């Protein structure tokens, strides 16, 4: 029999994820005096899952962690770093990942609450709250859960390569497995930004082959739109939830295409890169243990790096029990969310890329953390107020 959860073990909000969305939401909860706990590795995507010698694709105003008082201004942080500002200006407003990592480290040093660097492995509905278990076997309960865990769980390999189940087949998410390859025969698969960045880095020290299904679209922004229109689309995202679903679906079709920044064109079309335009699933792959062999290309590779994106699907969230997944109403993997990001499973709020279906394309980018933080914290505050003042007490979170 499961032991009952004592009242002091129940927290009003558990935030799962410590990236820009999770921490922006936590900041707003703290500002409103709502107790919470935050779980995850801080800024894991940029600190651990991004190549070091690349640039962000968003400008300064669209790349900072939201706070009500603007104290985490990226422009302000960079004001004393003239060399970084010069580099940003010379790259059409794009920020070096190295500088952005320094910014994220600074943000983390300014936080006035604790980030618990553990992983939530199980969430079970239990009456009017959720029973939560971490990888350290701690159990506690929360009345509300905010899921801001990012995209890592949804990394997708091409079918023909995935079925090989070989450690030589690497998804781009696992940067640590391919960033330092040297004197190897490497194949890069994909035609988006991550593929271009992988080719640029790997061709310096490896024999590099690039396989792409369609010619890349070279454009400064992730969406192939004029920059003013792209920026307007992102900044108007707080109105997306009011659009009819049919209009949101139509808009999504326009905004799903991937692009590659023009500065990568010389690398991907360099003479020392072998290129094949083909469907990767048609190339007859064989795992020979010592290498991966393509019978159609008659080539063998020490590593195949798949820059093949992420198949977002809320029903694949690994830590939610099956009953909770079944409560999520989804369309093409995207959960249906209210204006304050609450899912069809009451008490579960979802932010970030999984919220794109209801709250627009900004949720795929850093800029979306502002709207998510405001809407979610406000929605939770209203719910807790309606349930009685006993649900909101002075925060007990501490500085990390």
Short mmCIF file of C-alpha atoms in Angstrom, two decimals:
data_model
loop_
_atom_site.label_atom_id
_atom_site.label_comp_id
_atom_site.label_asym_id
_atom_site.label_seq_id
_atom_site.Cartn_x
_atom_site.Cartn_y
_atom_site.Cartn_z
CA UNK A 1 0.00 0.00 0.00
CA UNK A 2 1.33 3.45 -0.93
CA UNK A 3 2.10 5.61 2.12
CA UNK A 4 -0.07 8.73 2.41
CA UNK A 5 1.51 12.08 1.60
CA UNK A 6 1.63 14.35 4.65
CA UNK A 7 0.47 17.98 4.27
CA UNK A 8 3.98 19.37 4.74
CA UNK A 9 5.17 17.22 1.83
CA UNK A 10 2.75 18.89 -0.62
CA UNK A 11 4.10 21.86 -2.57
CA UNK A 12 1.77 24.11 -4.61
CA UNK A 13 3.91 23.86 -7.78
CA UNK A 14 6.63 21.57 -9.11
CA UNK A 15 8.51 22.96 -12.12
CA UNK A 16 10.07 20.20 -14.21
CA UNK A 17 12.89 21.72 -16.25
CA UNK A 18 15.53 24.34 -15.47
CA UNK A 19 15.98 25.98 -18.86
CA UNK A 20 14.80 29.45 -19.89
CA UNK A 21 11.13 28.48 -19.61
CA UNK A 22 11.36 26.70 -16.28
CA UNK A 23 13.40 29.44 -14.64
CA UNK A 24 11.36 32.32 -16.07
CA UNK A 25 8.21 30.63 -14.73
CA UNK A 26 9.87 30.02 -11.35
CA UNK A 27 10.86 33.69 -11.15
CA UNK A 28 7.26 34.73 -11.72
CA UNK A 29 5.94 32.24 -9.17
CA UNK A 30 8.39 33.61 -6.63
CA UNK A 31 7.33 37.18 -7.40
CA UNK A 32 3.74 36.21 -6.70
CA UNK A 33 4.66 34.49 -3.42
CA UNK A 34 3.78 30.99 -4.59
CA UNK A 35 5.99 28.21 -3.16
CA UNK A 36 7.54 25.84 -5.70
CA UNK A 37 10.36 23.40 -6.36
CA UNK A 38 12.43 23.37 -9.58
CA UNK A 39 14.06 20.22 -10.96
CA UNK A 40 16.62 19.80 -13.73
CA UNK A 41 20.09 20.65 -14.98
CA UNK A 42 20.30 24.43 -15.50
CA UNK A 43 20.32 25.44 -19.18
CA UNK A 44 21.30 21.92 -20.22
CA UNK A 45 20.62 22.49 -23.94
CA UNK A 46 23.09 25.37 -24.29
CA UNK A 47 25.64 24.23 -21.75
CA UNK A 48 25.90 20.58 -22.79
CA UNK A 49 23.99 19.94 -26.03
CA UNK A 50 25.18 22.73 -28.32
CA UNK A 51 28.39 22.99 -30.32
CA UNK A 52 30.71 25.60 -28.83
CA UNK A 53 31.79 27.47 -31.97
CA UNK A 54 28.35 28.41 -33.29
CA UNK A 55 25.93 31.32 -33.03
CA UNK A 56 22.36 31.67 -31.79
CA UNK A 57 19.80 32.63 -34.42
CA UNK A 58 17.82 35.05 -32.25
CA UNK A 59 18.61 38.69 -31.55
CA UNK A 60 19.36 40.22 -28.14
CA UNK A 61 15.78 41.07 -27.18
CA UNK A 62 14.57 37.61 -28.17
CA UNK A 63 17.28 35.67 -26.31
CA UNK A 64 17.01 36.69 -22.67
CA UNK A 65 15.40 35.11 -19.63
CA UNK A 66 12.25 37.03 -18.77
CA UNK A 67 11.85 38.78 -15.43
CA UNK A 68 9.19 41.32 -14.48
CA UNK A 69 11.82 43.96 -13.68
CA UNK A 70 14.17 43.19 -16.59
CA UNK A 71 17.10 42.39 -14.31
CA UNK A 72 18.29 39.60 -16.62
CA UNK A 73 18.68 41.89 -19.61
CA UNK A 74 21.06 40.32 -22.12
CA UNK A 75 21.84 43.74 -23.58
CA UNK A 76 22.81 44.93 -20.10
CA UNK A 77 25.00 41.90 -19.49
CA UNK A 78 26.87 42.45 -22.75
CA UNK A 79 27.31 46.20 -22.21
CA UNK A 80 30.72 45.61 -20.59
CA UNK A 81 31.82 43.12 -23.27
CA UNK A 82 32.67 45.26 -26.32
CA UNK A 83 34.41 42.43 -28.16
CA UNK A 84 31.25 40.30 -27.97
CA UNK A 85 29.10 43.20 -29.15
CA UNK A 86 31.44 43.72 -32.09
CA UNK A 87 31.21 40.02 -32.98
CA UNK A 88 27.42 40.13 -32.71
CA UNK A 89 27.26 43.18 -34.97
CA UNK A 90 29.49 41.50 -37.56
CA UNK A 91 27.19 38.44 -37.59
CA UNK A 92 23.96 40.38 -38.21
CA UNK A 93 22.89 40.36 -34.57
CA UNK A 94 23.63 36.70 -33.89
CA UNK A 95 25.14 35.88 -30.48
CA UNK A 96 28.11 33.50 -30.04
CA UNK A 97 27.15 30.48 -27.97
CA UNK A 98 30.24 31.08 -25.82
CA UNK A 99 28.95 34.54 -24.85
CA UNK A 100 25.44 33.22 -24.31
CA UNK A 101 26.78 30.52 -21.99
CA UNK A 102 28.49 33.22 -19.93
CA UNK A 103 25.17 35.06 -19.75
CA UNK A 104 23.36 31.93 -18.57
CA UNK A 105 26.01 31.31 -15.90
CA UNK A 106 25.53 34.90 -14.72
CA UNK A 107 21.73 34.49 -14.63
CA UNK A 108 22.12 31.36 -12.55
CA UNK A 109 24.34 33.23 -10.08
CA UNK A 110 21.60 35.86 -9.62
CA UNK A 111 18.77 33.46 -8.81
CA UNK A 112 17.28 33.67 -5.33
CA UNK A 113 15.85 30.16 -5.30
CA UNK A 114 17.30 26.68 -5.41
CA UNK A 115 17.49 24.45 -8.49
CA UNK A 116 17.37 20.78 -7.54
CA UNK A 117 19.73 19.02 -9.95
CA UNK A 118 17.81 15.79 -9.91
CA UNK A 119 15.54 14.17 -12.45
CA UNK A 120 11.84 13.54 -11.99
CA UNK A 121 11.27 9.95 -13.12
CA UNK A 122 7.62 9.37 -12.27
CA UNK A 123 4.46 11.47 -11.90
CA UNK A 124 1.24 9.78 -10.74
CA UNK A 125 -2.16 11.33 -10.13
CA UNK A 126 -3.30 10.81 -6.54
CA UNK A 127 -6.57 12.51 -5.70
CA UNK A 128 -6.23 16.30 -5.78
CA UNK A 129 -2.46 16.29 -6.18
CA UNK A 130 0.34 14.56 -8.06
CA UNK A 131 2.71 12.11 -6.44
CA UNK A 132 6.25 12.71 -7.75
CA UNK A 133 9.36 10.55 -7.53
CA UNK A 134 12.92 11.60 -8.37
CA UNK A 135 15.91 9.53 -9.47
CA UNK A 136 17.17 9.83 -5.87
CA UNK A 137 14.03 7.96 -4.70
CA UNK A 138 12.60 11.02 -2.98
CA UNK A 139 8.80 11.17 -3.04
CA UNK A 140 6.66 14.24 -2.50
CA UNK A 141 3.46 15.73 -3.89
CA UNK A 142 2.47 18.84 -5.82
CA UNK A 143 -0.92 20.37 -6.52
CA UNK A 144 0.25 21.65 -9.90
CA UNK A 145 3.01 20.61 -12.30
CA UNK A 146 4.71 22.77 -14.93
CA UNK A 147 6.37 20.71 -17.66
CA UNK A 148 9.22 22.67 -19.25
CA UNK A 149 11.59 19.81 -19.98
CA UNK A 150 12.64 20.77 -23.51
CA UNK A 151 13.04 18.55 -26.55
CA UNK A 152 15.71 16.00 -25.66
CA UNK A 153 13.26 13.15 -25.06
CA UNK A 154 11.91 13.50 -28.59
CA UNK A 155 15.11 13.12 -30.63
CA UNK A 156 14.28 11.19 -33.80
CA UNK A 157 16.52 8.99 -35.94
CA UNK A 158 15.75 7.95 -39.53
CA UNK A 159 13.98 4.58 -39.47
CA UNK A 160 16.69 2.67 -41.36
CA UNK A 161 19.45 3.93 -39.06
CA UNK A 162 17.46 3.73 -35.86
CA UNK A 163 16.74 0.04 -36.30
CA UNK A 164 20.50 -0.68 -36.37
CA UNK A 165 20.64 0.20 -32.68
CA UNK A 166 24.32 1.05 -33.10
CA UNK A 167 26.39 3.42 -30.93
CA UNK A 168 27.93 4.64 -34.20
CA UNK A 169 24.59 6.21 -35.13
CA UNK A 170 24.42 9.47 -33.18
CA UNK A 171 21.62 12.00 -32.97
CA UNK A 172 22.72 15.65 -33.09
CA UNK A 173 21.39 16.05 -29.53
CA UNK A 174 24.34 13.97 -28.28
CA UNK A 175 26.98 16.59 -29.07
CA UNK A 176 29.49 15.04 -26.70
CA UNK A 177 29.63 11.91 -28.88
CA UNK A 178 30.72 13.61 -32.09
CA UNK A 179 32.04 17.13 -31.41
CA UNK A 180 35.62 15.95 -30.89
CA UNK A 181 35.83 13.31 -33.61
CA UNK A 182 39.19 13.34 -35.33
CA UNK A 183 40.58 11.46 -38.35
CA UNK A 184 37.28 9.62 -38.76
CA UNK A 185 34.98 8.83 -41.64
CA UNK A 186 31.87 10.78 -40.71
CA UNK A 187 28.47 11.02 -42.38
CA UNK A 188 26.13 13.94 -41.54
CA UNK A 189 22.44 13.53 -42.35
CA UNK A 190 20.01 16.46 -42.66
CA UNK A 191 19.52 19.82 -44.33
CA UNK A 192 18.80 22.18 -41.44
CA UNK A 193 20.94 24.42 -39.25
CA UNK A 194 22.29 21.66 -37.02
CA UNK A 195 23.42 19.68 -40.08
CA UNK A 196 25.23 22.70 -41.49
CA UNK A 197 26.95 23.35 -38.17
CA UNK A 198 27.97 19.70 -37.85
CA UNK A 199 29.44 19.65 -41.37
CA UNK A 200 31.32 22.89 -40.72
CA UNK A 201 32.87 21.54 -37.52
CA UNK A 202 33.56 17.95 -38.59
CA UNK A 203 35.11 18.68 -41.99
CA UNK A 204 38.06 20.39 -40.27
CA UNK A 205 39.47 17.12 -38.93
CA UNK A 206 37.56 14.30 -40.60
CA UNK A 207 36.65 12.76 -43.93
CA UNK A 208 33.11 14.13 -44.16
CA UNK A 209 30.10 13.08 -46.21
CA UNK A 210 26.82 15.01 -46.20
CA UNK A 211 23.49 13.37 -47.09
CA UNK A 212 20.46 15.59 -47.54
CA UNK A 213 16.98 14.92 -48.87
CA UNK A 214 16.32 18.43 -50.20
CA UNK A 215 18.50 21.41 -50.99
CA UNK A 216 18.88 23.64 -47.93
CA UNK A 217 17.17 27.02 -47.78
CA UNK A 218 19.76 29.62 -46.79
CA UNK A 219 18.13 32.27 -44.62
CA UNK A 220 19.26 34.23 -41.57
CA UNK A 221 16.21 33.35 -39.46
CA UNK A 222 14.80 29.87 -38.72
CA UNK A 223 11.64 30.70 -40.67
CA UNK A 224 11.98 31.66 -44.32
CA UNK A 225 10.30 35.03 -43.83
CA UNK A 226 11.51 38.64 -44.00
CA UNK A 227 12.94 39.50 -40.59
CA UNK A 228 10.27 42.12 -39.68
CA UNK A 229 7.50 39.60 -40.39
CA UNK A 230 9.36 36.85 -38.51
CA UNK A 231 9.78 39.11 -35.47
CA UNK A 232 6.11 40.15 -35.62
CA UNK A 233 5.01 36.50 -35.71
CA UNK A 234 7.07 35.74 -32.61
CA UNK A 235 6.02 38.79 -30.63
CA UNK A 236 2.33 38.32 -31.42
CA UNK A 237 2.35 34.79 -30.03
CA UNK A 238 0.42 35.75 -26.90
CA UNK A 239 -2.65 36.09 -29.14
CA UNK A 240 -2.25 32.71 -30.84
CA UNK A 241 -4.38 30.82 -28.31
CA UNK A 242 -7.41 32.90 -29.36
CA UNK A 243 -7.17 31.88 -33.02
CA UNK A 244 -9.45 29.08 -34.26
CA UNK A 245 -7.68 25.71 -34.35
CA UNK A 246 -8.05 25.49 -38.11
CA UNK A 247 -6.16 28.78 -38.46
CA UNK A 248 -3.42 27.63 -36.07
CA UNK A 249 -3.03 24.41 -38.05
CA UNK A 250 -2.74 26.35 -41.30
CA UNK A 251 -0.15 28.71 -39.78
CA UNK A 252 1.90 25.78 -38.47
CA UNK A 253 2.27 24.41 -42.00
CA UNK A 254 3.85 27.72 -43.01
CA UNK A 255 6.24 27.80 -40.06
CA UNK A 256 7.61 24.24 -39.92
CA UNK A 257 10.29 24.47 -42.61
CA UNK A 258 13.91 24.56 -41.48
CA UNK A 259 16.61 26.82 -42.89
CA UNK A 260 20.39 27.16 -42.74
CA UNK A 261 22.21 30.44 -42.15
CA UNK A 262 24.07 31.79 -45.23
CA UNK A 263 27.46 31.75 -43.46
CA UNK A 264 27.39 27.92 -43.55
CA UNK A 265 27.08 27.72 -47.34
CA UNK A 266 30.85 27.74 -48.04
CA UNK A 267 31.36 24.83 -45.62
CA UNK A 268 28.56 22.54 -46.78
CA UNK A 269 29.51 23.08 -50.44
CA UNK A 270 33.26 22.90 -49.84
CA UNK A 271 35.33 20.67 -52.13
CA UNK A 272 36.40 18.47 -49.22
CA UNK A 273 32.79 17.52 -48.39
CA UNK A 274 31.22 14.65 -50.37
CA UNK A 275 27.54 15.36 -50.97
CA UNK A 276 24.66 13.03 -51.80
CA UNK A 277 21.10 14.13 -52.34
CA UNK A 278 19.09 11.09 -51.27
CA UNK A 279 16.50 9.67 -48.90
CA UNK A 280 18.69 8.29 -46.13
CA UNK A 281 16.25 5.40 -45.56
CA UNK A 282 16.88 4.09 -49.07
CA UNK A 283 20.64 3.65 -48.75
CA UNK A 284 20.77 0.06 -47.43
CA UNK A 285 22.59 0.53 -44.13
CA UNK A 286 24.46 -2.34 -42.47
CA UNK A 287 26.03 -2.36 -39.02
CA UNK A 288 29.31 -4.22 -39.43
CA UNK A 289 30.33 -3.54 -35.81
CA UNK A 290 33.64 -2.03 -36.95
CA UNK A 291 31.74 0.56 -39.03
CA UNK A 292 28.39 1.48 -40.60
CA UNK A 293 28.19 0.55 -44.27
CA UNK A 294 25.86 1.89 -46.97
CA UNK A 295 25.50 -0.63 -49.79
CA UNK A 296 23.90 1.93 -52.11
CA UNK A 297 26.75 4.41 -51.64
CA UNK A 298 29.36 1.67 -51.24
CA UNK A 299 30.84 3.64 -48.36
CA UNK A 300 31.60 2.89 -44.75
CA UNK A 301 31.58 5.33 -41.85
CA UNK A 302 32.97 5.39 -38.34
CA UNK A 303 30.06 7.58 -37.25
CA UNK A 304 26.75 8.75 -38.70
CA UNK A 305 25.50 12.02 -37.18
CA UNK A 306 21.74 12.41 -37.65
CA UNK A 307 20.60 16.03 -37.61
CA UNK A 308 17.07 14.83 -38.16
CA UNK A 309 15.12 16.80 -35.60
CA UNK A 310 12.60 15.94 -32.92
CA UNK A 311 9.16 14.35 -33.11
CA UNK A 312 7.24 16.20 -30.41
CA UNK A 313 4.52 14.17 -28.75
CA UNK A 314 3.21 14.92 -25.27
CA UNK A 315 2.00 11.35 -24.94
CA UNK A 316 5.63 10.22 -25.06
CA UNK A 317 6.68 12.21 -21.99
CA UNK A 318 8.58 9.43 -20.18
CA UNK A 319 7.89 10.47 -16.58
CA UNK A 320 4.08 10.73 -16.80
CA UNK A 321 2.13 7.64 -15.82
CA UNK A 322 0.01 6.17 -18.62
CA UNK A 323 -3.28 7.35 -17.06
CA UNK A 324 -2.07 10.94 -17.14
CA UNK A 325 -0.86 10.62 -20.72
CA UNK A 326 -4.28 9.28 -21.67
CA UNK A 327 -5.91 12.40 -20.21
CA UNK A 328 -3.95 14.67 -22.54
CA UNK A 329 -5.98 15.70 -25.57
CA UNK A 330 -3.46 16.05 -28.39
CA UNK A 331 -3.42 16.81 -32.08
CA UNK A 332 -0.38 15.50 -33.95
CA UNK A 333 1.39 15.17 -30.62
CA UNK A 334 0.68 18.72 -29.50
CA UNK A 335 -1.41 18.98 -26.31
CA UNK A 336 -4.47 21.19 -26.30
CA UNK A 337 -3.76 23.98 -23.81
CA UNK A 338 -5.83 26.77 -22.28
CA UNK A 339 -4.87 30.45 -22.43
CA UNK A 340 -2.80 29.91 -19.27
CA UNK A 341 -1.12 26.76 -20.70
CA UNK A 342 -3.11 24.27 -18.62
CA UNK A 343 -3.63 20.94 -20.38
CA UNK A 344 -6.76 18.79 -20.48
CA UNK A 345 -5.32 17.03 -17.42
CA UNK A 346 -6.17 19.61 -14.71
CA UNK A 347 -3.13 20.84 -12.82
CA UNK A 348 -0.63 19.99 -15.56
CA UNK A 349 0.78 23.02 -17.38
CA UNK A 350 3.02 22.63 -20.43
CA UNK A 351 5.47 25.25 -21.75
CA UNK A 352 8.04 25.38 -24.52
CA UNK A 353 7.99 23.58 -27.86
CA UNK A 354 5.08 21.31 -26.88
CA UNK A 355 2.93 24.43 -26.45
CA UNK A 356 3.38 25.54 -30.06
CA UNK A 357 0.10 24.00 -31.20
CA UNK A 358 -1.90 26.25 -28.86
CA UNK A 359 0.38 29.25 -28.37
CA UNK A 360 2.17 29.69 -31.66
CA UNK A 361 5.70 29.33 -33.05
CA UNK A 362 7.31 31.60 -30.44
CA UNK A 363 7.16 28.64 -28.04
CA UNK A 364 9.89 26.98 -30.12
CA UNK A 365 12.24 29.87 -29.39
CA UNK A 366 13.70 31.67 -26.39
CA UNK A 367 11.39 34.64 -26.85
CA UNK A 368 8.38 32.53 -25.88
CA UNK A 369 9.47 32.25 -22.24
CA UNK A 370 8.03 35.71 -21.45
CA UNK A 371 4.47 34.88 -22.45
CA UNK A 372 4.61 31.43 -20.84
CA UNK A 373 5.94 32.78 -17.53
CA UNK A 374 3.28 35.47 -17.24
CA UNK A 375 0.35 33.31 -18.30
CA UNK A 376 1.23 30.21 -16.26
CA UNK A 377 2.07 32.06 -13.03
CA UNK A 378 -1.11 34.11 -13.32
CA UNK A 379 -3.25 31.04 -13.99
CA UNK A 380 -1.80 29.14 -11.04
CA UNK A 381 -2.16 32.15 -8.74
CA UNK A 382 -5.84 32.51 -9.65
CA UNK A 383 -6.44 28.80 -9.08
CA UNK A 384 -4.73 28.82 -5.68
CA UNK A 385 -6.62 31.98 -4.66
CA UNK A 386 -9.92 30.36 -5.55
CA UNK A 387 -9.07 27.32 -3.43
CA UNK A 388 -8.44 29.41 -0.34
CA UNK A 389 -5.59 31.49 1.13
CA UNK A 390 -4.09 28.44 2.83
CA UNK A 391 -2.64 27.37 -0.49
CA UNK A 392 -0.29 30.35 -0.69
CA UNK A 393 2.29 30.85 2.01
CA UNK A 394 5.60 32.65 2.23
CA UNK A 395 8.11 30.94 -0.10
CA UNK A 396 10.67 28.71 1.57
CA UNK A 397 12.96 28.36 -1.44
CA UNK A 398 16.61 29.22 -0.86
CA UNK A 399 19.51 30.56 -2.84
CA UNK A 400 21.56 27.93 -4.72
#
